[in-house]
mmCIF file of C-alpha atoms in Angstrom:
data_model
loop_
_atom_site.group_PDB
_atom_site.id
_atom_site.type_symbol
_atom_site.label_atom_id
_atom_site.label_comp_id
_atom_site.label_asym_id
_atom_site.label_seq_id
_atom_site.Cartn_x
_atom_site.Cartn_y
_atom_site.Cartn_z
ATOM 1 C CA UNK K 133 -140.751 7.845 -18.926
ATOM 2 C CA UNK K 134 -141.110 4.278 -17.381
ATOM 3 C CA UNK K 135 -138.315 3.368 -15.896
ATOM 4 C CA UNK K 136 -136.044 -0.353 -16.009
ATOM 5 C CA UNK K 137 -136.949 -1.866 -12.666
ATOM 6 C CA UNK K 138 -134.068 -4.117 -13.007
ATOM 7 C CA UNK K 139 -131.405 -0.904 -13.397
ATOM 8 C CA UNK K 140 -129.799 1.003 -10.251
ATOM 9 C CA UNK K 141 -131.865 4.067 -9.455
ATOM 10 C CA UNK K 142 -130.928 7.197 -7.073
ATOM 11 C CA UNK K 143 -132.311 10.461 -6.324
ATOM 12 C CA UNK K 144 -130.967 13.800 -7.908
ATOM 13 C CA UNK K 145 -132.338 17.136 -7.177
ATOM 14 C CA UNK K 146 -135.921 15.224 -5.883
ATOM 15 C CA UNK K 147 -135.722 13.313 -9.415
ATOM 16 C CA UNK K 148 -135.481 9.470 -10.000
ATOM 17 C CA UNK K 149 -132.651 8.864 -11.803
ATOM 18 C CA UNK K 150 -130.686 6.065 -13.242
ATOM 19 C CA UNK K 151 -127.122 5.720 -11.421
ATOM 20 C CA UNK K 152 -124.896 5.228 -14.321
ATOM 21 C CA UNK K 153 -126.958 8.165 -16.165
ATOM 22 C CA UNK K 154 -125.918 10.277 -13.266
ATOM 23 C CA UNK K 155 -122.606 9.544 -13.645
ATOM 24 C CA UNK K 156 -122.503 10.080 -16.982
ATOM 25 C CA UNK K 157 -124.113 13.212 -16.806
ATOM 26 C CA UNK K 158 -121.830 14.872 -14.562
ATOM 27 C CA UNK K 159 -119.339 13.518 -16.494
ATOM 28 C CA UNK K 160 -120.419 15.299 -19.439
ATOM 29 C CA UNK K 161 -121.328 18.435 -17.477
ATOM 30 C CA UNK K 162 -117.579 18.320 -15.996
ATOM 31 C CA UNK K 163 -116.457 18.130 -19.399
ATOM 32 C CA UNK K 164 -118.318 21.412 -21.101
ATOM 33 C CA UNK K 165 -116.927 23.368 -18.184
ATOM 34 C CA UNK K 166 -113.246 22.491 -18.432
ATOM 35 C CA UNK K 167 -113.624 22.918 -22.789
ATOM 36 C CA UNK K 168 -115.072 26.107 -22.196
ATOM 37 C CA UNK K 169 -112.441 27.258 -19.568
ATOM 38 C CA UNK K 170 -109.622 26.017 -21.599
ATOM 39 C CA UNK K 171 -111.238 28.054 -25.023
ATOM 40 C CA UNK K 172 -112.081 31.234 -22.697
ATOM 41 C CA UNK K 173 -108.106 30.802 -21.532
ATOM 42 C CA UNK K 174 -106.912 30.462 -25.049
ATOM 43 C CA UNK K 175 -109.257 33.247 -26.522
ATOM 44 C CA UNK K 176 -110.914 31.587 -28.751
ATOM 45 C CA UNK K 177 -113.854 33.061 -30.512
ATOM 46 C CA UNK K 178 -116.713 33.897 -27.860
ATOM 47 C CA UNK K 179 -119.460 30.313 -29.047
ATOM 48 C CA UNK K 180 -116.885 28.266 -29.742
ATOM 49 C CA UNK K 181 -117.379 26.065 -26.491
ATOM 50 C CA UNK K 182 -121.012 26.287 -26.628
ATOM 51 C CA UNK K 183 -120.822 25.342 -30.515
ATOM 52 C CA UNK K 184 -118.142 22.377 -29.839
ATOM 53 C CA UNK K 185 -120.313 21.114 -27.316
ATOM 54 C CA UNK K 186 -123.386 20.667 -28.805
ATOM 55 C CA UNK K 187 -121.676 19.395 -31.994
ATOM 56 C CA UNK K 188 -119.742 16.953 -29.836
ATOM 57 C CA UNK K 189 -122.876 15.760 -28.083
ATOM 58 C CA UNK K 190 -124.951 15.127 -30.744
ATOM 59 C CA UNK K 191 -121.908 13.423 -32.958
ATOM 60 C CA UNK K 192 -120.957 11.137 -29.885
ATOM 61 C CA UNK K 193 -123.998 9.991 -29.138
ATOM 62 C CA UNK K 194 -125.246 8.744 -32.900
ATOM 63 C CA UNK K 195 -121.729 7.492 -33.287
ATOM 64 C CA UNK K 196 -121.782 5.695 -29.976
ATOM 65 C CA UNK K 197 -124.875 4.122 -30.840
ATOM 66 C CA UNK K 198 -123.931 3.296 -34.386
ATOM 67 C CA UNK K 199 -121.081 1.313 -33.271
ATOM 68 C CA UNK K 200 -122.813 -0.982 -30.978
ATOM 69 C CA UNK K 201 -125.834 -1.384 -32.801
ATOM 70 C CA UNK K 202 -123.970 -2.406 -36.054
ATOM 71 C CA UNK K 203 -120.647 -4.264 -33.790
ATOM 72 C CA UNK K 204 -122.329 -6.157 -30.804
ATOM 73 C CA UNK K 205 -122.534 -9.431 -31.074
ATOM 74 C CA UNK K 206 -124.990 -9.996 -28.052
ATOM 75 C CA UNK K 207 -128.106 -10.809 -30.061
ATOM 76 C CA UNK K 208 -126.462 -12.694 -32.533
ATOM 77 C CA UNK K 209 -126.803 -9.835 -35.086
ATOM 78 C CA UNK K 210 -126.836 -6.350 -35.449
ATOM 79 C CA UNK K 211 -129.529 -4.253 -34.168
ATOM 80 C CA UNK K 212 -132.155 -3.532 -36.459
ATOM 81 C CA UNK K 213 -132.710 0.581 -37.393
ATOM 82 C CA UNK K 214 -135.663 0.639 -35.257
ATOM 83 C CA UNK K 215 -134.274 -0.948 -32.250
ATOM 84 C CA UNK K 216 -131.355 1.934 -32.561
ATOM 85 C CA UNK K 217 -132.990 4.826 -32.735
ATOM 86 C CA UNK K 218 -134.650 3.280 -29.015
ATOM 87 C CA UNK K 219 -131.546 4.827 -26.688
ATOM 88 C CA UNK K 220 -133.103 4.571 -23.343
ATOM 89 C CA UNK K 221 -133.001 0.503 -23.831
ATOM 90 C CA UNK K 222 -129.269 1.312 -23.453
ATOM 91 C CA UNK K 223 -126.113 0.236 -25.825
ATOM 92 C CA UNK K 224 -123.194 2.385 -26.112
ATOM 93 C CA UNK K 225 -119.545 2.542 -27.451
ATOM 94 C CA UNK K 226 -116.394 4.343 -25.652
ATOM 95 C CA UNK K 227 -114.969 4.415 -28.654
ATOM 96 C CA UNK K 228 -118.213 5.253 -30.648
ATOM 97 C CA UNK K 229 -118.571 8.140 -28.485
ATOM 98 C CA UNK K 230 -114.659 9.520 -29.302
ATOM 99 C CA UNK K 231 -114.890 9.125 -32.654
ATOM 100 C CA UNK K 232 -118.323 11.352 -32.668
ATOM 101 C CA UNK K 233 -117.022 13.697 -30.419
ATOM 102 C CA UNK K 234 -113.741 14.593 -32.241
ATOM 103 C CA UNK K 235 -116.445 14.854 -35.569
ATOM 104 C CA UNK K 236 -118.378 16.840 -33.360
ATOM 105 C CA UNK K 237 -115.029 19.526 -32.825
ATOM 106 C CA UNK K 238 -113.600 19.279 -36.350
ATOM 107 C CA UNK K 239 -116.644 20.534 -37.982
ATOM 108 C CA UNK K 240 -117.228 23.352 -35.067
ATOM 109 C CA UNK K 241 -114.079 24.461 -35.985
ATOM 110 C CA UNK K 242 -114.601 24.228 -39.617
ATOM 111 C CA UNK K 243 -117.549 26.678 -39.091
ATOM 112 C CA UNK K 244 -115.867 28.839 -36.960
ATOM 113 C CA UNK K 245 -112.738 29.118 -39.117
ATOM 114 C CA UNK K 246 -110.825 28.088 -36.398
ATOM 115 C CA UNK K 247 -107.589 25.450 -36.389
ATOM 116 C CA UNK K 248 -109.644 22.106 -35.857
ATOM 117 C CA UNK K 249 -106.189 20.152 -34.668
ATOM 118 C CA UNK K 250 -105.316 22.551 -31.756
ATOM 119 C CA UNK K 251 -109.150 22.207 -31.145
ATOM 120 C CA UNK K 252 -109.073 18.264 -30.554
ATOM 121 C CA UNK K 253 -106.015 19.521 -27.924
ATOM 122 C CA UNK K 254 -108.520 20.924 -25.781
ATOM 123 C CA UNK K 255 -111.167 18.367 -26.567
ATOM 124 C CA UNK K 256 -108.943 15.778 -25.824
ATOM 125 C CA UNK K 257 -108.266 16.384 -21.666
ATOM 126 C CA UNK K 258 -112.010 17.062 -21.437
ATOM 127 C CA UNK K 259 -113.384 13.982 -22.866
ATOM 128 C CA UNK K 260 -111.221 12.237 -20.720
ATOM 129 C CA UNK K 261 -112.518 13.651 -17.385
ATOM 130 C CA UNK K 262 -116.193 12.673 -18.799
ATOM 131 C CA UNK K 263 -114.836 8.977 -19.597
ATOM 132 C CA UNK K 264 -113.585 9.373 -15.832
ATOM 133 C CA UNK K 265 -117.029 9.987 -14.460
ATOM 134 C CA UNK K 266 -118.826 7.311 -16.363
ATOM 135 C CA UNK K 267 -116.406 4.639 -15.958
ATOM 136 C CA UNK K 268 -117.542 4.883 -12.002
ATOM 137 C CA UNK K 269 -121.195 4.766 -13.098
ATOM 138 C CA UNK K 270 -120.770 1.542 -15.180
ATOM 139 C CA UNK K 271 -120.098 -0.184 -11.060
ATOM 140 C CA UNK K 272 -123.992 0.610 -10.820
ATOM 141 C CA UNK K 273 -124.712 -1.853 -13.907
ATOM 142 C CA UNK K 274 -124.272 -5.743 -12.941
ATOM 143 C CA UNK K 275 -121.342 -7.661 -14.210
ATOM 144 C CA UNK K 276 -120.142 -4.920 -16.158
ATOM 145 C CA UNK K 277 -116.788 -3.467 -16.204
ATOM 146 C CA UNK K 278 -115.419 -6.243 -14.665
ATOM 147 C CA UNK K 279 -112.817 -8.977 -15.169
ATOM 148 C CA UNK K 280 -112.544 -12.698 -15.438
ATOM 149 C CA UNK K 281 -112.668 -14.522 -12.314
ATOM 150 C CA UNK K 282 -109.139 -13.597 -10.023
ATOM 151 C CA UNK K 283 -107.136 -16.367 -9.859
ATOM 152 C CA UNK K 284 -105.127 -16.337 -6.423
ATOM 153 C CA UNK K 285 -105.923 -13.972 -3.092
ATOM 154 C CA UNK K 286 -103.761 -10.728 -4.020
ATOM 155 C CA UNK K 287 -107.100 -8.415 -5.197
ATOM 156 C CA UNK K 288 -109.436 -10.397 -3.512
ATOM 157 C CA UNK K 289 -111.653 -8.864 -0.631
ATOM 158 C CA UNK K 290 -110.134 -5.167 -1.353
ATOM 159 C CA UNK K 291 -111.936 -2.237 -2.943
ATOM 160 C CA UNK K 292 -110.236 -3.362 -6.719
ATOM 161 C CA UNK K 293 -112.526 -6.881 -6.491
ATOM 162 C CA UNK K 294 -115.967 -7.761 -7.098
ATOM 163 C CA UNK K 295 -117.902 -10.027 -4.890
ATOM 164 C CA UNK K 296 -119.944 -12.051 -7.837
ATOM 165 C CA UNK K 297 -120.990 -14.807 -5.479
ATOM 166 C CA UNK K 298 -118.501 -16.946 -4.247
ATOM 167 C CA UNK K 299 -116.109 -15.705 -7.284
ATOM 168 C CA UNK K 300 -114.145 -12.205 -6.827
ATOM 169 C CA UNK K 301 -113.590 -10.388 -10.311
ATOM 170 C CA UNK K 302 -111.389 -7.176 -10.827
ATOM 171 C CA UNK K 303 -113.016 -4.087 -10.756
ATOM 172 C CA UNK K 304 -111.872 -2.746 -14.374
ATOM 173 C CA UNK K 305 -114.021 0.125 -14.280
ATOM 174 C CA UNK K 306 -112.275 1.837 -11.336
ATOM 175 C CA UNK K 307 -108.850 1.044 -12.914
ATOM 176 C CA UNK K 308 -110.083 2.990 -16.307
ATOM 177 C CA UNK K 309 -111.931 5.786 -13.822
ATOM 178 C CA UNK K 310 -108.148 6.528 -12.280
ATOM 179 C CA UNK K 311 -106.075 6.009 -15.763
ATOM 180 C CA UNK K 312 -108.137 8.436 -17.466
ATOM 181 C CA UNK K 313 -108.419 10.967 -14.667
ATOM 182 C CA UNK K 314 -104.313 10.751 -14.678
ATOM 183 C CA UNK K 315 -104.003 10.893 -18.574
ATOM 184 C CA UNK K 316 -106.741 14.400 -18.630
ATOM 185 C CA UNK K 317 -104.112 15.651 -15.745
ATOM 186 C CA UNK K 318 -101.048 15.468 -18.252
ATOM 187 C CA UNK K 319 -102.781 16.736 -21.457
ATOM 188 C CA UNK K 320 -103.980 19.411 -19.326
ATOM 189 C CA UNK K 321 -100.444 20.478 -17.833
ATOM 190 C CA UNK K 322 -98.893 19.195 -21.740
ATOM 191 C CA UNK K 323 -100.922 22.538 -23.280
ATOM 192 C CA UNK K 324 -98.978 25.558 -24.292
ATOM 193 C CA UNK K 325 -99.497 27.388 -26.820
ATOM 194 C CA UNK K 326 -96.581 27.134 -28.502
ATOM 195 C CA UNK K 327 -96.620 23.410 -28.833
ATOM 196 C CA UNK K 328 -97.392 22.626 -32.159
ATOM 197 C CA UNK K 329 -100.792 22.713 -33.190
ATOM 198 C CA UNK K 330 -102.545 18.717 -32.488
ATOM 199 C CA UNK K 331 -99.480 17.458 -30.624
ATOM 200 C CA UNK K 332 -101.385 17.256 -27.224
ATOM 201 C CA UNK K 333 -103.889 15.100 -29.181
ATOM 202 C CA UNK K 334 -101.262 13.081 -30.032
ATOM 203 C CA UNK K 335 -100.095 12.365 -26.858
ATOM 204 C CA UNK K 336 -103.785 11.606 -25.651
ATOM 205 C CA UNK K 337 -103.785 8.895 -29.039
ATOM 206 C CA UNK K 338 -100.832 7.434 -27.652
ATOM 207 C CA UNK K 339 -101.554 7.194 -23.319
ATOM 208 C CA UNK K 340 -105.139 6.440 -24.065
ATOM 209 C CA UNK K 341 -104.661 3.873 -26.837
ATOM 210 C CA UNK K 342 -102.068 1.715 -25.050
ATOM 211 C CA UNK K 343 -103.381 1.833 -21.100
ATOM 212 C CA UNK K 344 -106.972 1.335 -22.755
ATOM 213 C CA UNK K 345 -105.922 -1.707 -24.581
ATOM 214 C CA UNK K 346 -105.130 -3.569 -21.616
ATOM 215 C CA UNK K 347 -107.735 -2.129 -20.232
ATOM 216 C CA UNK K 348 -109.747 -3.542 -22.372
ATOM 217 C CA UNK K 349 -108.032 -6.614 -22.352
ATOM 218 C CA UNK K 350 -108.814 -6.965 -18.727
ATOM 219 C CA UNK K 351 -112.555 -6.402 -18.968
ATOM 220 C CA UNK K 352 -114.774 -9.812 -19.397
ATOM 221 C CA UNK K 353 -118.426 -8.464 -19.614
ATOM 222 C CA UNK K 354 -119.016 -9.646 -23.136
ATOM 223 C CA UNK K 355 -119.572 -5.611 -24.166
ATOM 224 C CA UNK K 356 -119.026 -5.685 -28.136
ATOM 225 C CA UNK K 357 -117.143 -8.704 -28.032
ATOM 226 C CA UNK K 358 -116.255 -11.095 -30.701
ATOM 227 C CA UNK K 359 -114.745 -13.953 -29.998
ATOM 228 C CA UNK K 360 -112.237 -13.852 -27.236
ATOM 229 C CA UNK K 361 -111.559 -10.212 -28.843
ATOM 230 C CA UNK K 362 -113.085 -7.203 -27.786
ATOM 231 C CA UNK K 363 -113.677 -4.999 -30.628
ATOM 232 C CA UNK K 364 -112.836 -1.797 -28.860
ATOM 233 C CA UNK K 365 -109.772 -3.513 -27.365
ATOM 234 C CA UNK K 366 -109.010 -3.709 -31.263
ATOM 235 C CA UNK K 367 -110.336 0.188 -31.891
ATOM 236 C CA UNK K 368 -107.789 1.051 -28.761
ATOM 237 C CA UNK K 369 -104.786 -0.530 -30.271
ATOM 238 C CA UNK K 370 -106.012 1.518 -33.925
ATOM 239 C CA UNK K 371 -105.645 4.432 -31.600
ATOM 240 C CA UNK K 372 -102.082 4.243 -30.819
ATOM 241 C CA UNK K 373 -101.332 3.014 -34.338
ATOM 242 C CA UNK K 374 -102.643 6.062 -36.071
ATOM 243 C CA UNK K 375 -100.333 8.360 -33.654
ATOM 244 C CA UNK K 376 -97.754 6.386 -34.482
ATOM 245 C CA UNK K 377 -97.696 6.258 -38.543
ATOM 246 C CA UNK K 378 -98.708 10.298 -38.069
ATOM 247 C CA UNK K 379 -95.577 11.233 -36.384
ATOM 248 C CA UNK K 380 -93.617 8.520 -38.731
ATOM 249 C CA UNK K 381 -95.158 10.857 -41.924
ATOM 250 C CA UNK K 382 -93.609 13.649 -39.836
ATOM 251 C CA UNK K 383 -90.394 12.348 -38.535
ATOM 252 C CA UNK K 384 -88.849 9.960 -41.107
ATOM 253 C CA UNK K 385 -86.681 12.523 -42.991
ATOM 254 C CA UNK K 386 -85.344 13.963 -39.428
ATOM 255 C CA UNK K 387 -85.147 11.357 -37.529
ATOM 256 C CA UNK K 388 -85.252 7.790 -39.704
ATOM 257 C CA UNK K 389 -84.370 5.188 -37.150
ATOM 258 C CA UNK K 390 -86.091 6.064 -34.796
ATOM 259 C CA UNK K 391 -89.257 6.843 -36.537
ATOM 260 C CA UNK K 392 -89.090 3.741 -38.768
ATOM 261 C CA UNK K 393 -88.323 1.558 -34.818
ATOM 262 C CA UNK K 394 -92.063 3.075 -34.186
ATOM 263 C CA UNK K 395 -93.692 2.082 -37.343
ATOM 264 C CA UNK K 396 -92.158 -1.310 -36.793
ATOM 265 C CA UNK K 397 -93.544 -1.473 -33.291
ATOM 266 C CA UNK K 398 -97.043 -1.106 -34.504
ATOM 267 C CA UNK K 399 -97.611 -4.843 -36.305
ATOM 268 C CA UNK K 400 -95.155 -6.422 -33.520
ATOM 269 C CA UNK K 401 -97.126 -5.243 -30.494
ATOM 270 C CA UNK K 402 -100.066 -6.691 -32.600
ATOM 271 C CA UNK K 403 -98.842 -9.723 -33.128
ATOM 272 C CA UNK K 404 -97.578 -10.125 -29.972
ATOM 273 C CA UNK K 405 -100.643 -8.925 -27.930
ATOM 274 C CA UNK K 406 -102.680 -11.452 -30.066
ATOM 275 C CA UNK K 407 -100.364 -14.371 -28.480
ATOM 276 C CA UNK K 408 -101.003 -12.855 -25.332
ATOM 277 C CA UNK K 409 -104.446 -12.762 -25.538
ATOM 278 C CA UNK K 410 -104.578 -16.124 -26.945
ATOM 279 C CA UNK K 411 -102.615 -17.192 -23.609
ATOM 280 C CA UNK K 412 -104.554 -15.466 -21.269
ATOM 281 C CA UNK K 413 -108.034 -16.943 -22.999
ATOM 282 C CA UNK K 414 -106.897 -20.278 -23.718
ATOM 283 C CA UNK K 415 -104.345 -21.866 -21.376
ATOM 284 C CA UNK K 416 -103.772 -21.641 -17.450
ATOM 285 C CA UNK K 417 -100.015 -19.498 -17.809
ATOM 286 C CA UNK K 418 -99.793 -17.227 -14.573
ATOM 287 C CA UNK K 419 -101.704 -14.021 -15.676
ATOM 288 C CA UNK K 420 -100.007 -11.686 -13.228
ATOM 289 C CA UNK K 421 -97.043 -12.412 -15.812
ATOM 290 C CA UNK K 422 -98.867 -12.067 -19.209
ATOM 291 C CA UNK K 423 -99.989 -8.760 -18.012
ATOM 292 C CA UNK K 424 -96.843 -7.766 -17.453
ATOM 293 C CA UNK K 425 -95.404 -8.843 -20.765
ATOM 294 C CA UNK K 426 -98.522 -6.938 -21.944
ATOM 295 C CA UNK K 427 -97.553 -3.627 -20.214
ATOM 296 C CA UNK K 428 -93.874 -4.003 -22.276
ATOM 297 C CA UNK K 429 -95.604 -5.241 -25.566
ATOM 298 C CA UNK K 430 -97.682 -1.825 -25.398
ATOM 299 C CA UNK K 431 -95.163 0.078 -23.189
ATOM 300 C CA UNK K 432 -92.215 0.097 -26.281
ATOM 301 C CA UNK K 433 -94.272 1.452 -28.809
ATOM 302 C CA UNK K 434 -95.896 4.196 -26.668
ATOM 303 C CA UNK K 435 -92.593 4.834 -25.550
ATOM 304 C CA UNK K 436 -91.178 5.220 -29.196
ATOM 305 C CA UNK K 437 -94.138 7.328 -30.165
ATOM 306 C CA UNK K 438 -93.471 10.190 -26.815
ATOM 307 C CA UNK K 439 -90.158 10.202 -28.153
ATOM 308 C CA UNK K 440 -90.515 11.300 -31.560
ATOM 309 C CA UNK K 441 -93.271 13.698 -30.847
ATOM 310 C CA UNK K 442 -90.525 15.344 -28.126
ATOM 311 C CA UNK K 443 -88.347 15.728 -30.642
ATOM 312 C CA UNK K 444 -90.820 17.358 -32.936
#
């Protein structure tokens, strides 16, 4: 295959490689093994890794490339059919890849006769360790991953920054690389067996929908963007809003308040994170402080949403 000259290489094994396909490769390789431990620890029936995996593959990576074929905006327009089905000119989605992934599971488990919630449980920590993995490949691709342009010294010059020629830029990708690796740590000690059945995939919704949405918020490399909006920034925020309204459906005949305080929280963290956003894009407000009215915009509602799944 000829290779991008333009795109980082390295060797593997004696073979020419791209960098961030590395990456991403033991990414995905890291997160087989830990699916297939976690099954093999659970007893699941002997193929279901094997089965998931494949399923998951294949789902993520037609999803993935669905999503920014039809949703980025670099071109101008969406990418024709027969510039999609051309992967190795690159394109992907995060999210894409989730949503194909958990497709991937439900139907594995829909052959196997298995319970398809308490298999997004285990999916869940091991899709996070693969995000880990290629969110430290995505440093090999230029300007990618990255923030706008740090405004006063605190970052600058240390191993969080980007040198981009005479302006220093926050490296986002190692910031998702070390949330995710923490979140896959705590769905991986939050699995028991007795837990009810798609509550650890809950918990993922939540942690992974509200850190990933100012993640998102914080990266500036024009990846599916519209507007001064990323559209997976918007996907991440649908993340913790689905968890939410499912453990409302669950909750509001126990525990009313406090499930109705959640459901609440879900257009009022929108709202307000659109302000934000709008602040952070459009005028010169400290940033160090919008973030951290961010963190509490996002923090209540993910808050809220731990609590009423404890209580379940």
């Amino acid at each position: 295959m000829t290779m991008w000259e333009e795109a980082s290489k390295t060797y593997f094994l004696g073979v020419q490689v791209y960098s961030f396909g590395l990456f991403a490769a033991l990414g995905l390789a890291l997160a087989l093994a830990v699916l297939a431990l976690l099954l093999h620890r659970a007893k699941w029936k002997r193929g279901t890794a094997a089965l998931t995996g494949v399923l998951a593959m294949i789902a993520g990576l037609i999803v993935s490339r669905l999503f920014f074929g039809l949703l980025d905006q670099t071109l101008g327009v969406a990418l024709p059919l027969w510039a999609m089905v051309q992967v190795t000119a690159g394109g992907f989605s995060m999210m894409g890849a989730l949503l194909g992934a958990c497709m991937g599971a439900i139907l594995a488990a829909k052959i196997t006769r298995q319970n398809a919630a308490r298999l997004l449980d285990f999916l869940a920590p091991a899709f996070l360790l693969f995000v880990s993995c290629e969110r430290l490949g995505e440093g090999y691709i230029d300007d990618f991953g990255i923030s706008r342009y740090l405004v006063g010294d605190l970052f600058k010059g240390s191993f969080l920054a980007v040198d981009g020629g005479g302006e220093w830029y926050l490296a986002t990708y190692l910031i998702e690389s070390f949330a995710a690796l923490v979140i896959a740590l705590i769905l991986l000690r939050d699995l028991n067996g007795k837990r009810r059945a798609g509550d650890t995939f809950i918990l993922f919704l939540l942690l992974f929908g509200a850190s990933q949405t100012i993640l998102e918020s914080l990266r500036y490399d024009q990846h599916m963007h519209y507007a001064f909006v990323g559209l997976q920034h918007v996907m991440a925020m649908a993340l913790l809003g689905s968890a939410l309204i499912v453990l409302y459906i669950r909750r509001k005949k126990e525990r009313r308040g406090l499930a109705l305080a959640g459901l609440i929280s879900i257009p009022l963290a929108v709202i307000l994170g659109v302000g934000l956003e709008f602040a952070i894009d459009r005028t010169q407000m400290n940033r160090y402080v919008l973030y951290a009215l961010y963190l509490i915009v996002l923090g209540v509602p993910a808050y809220l949403g731990i609590r009423l799944r404890r209580e379940a």
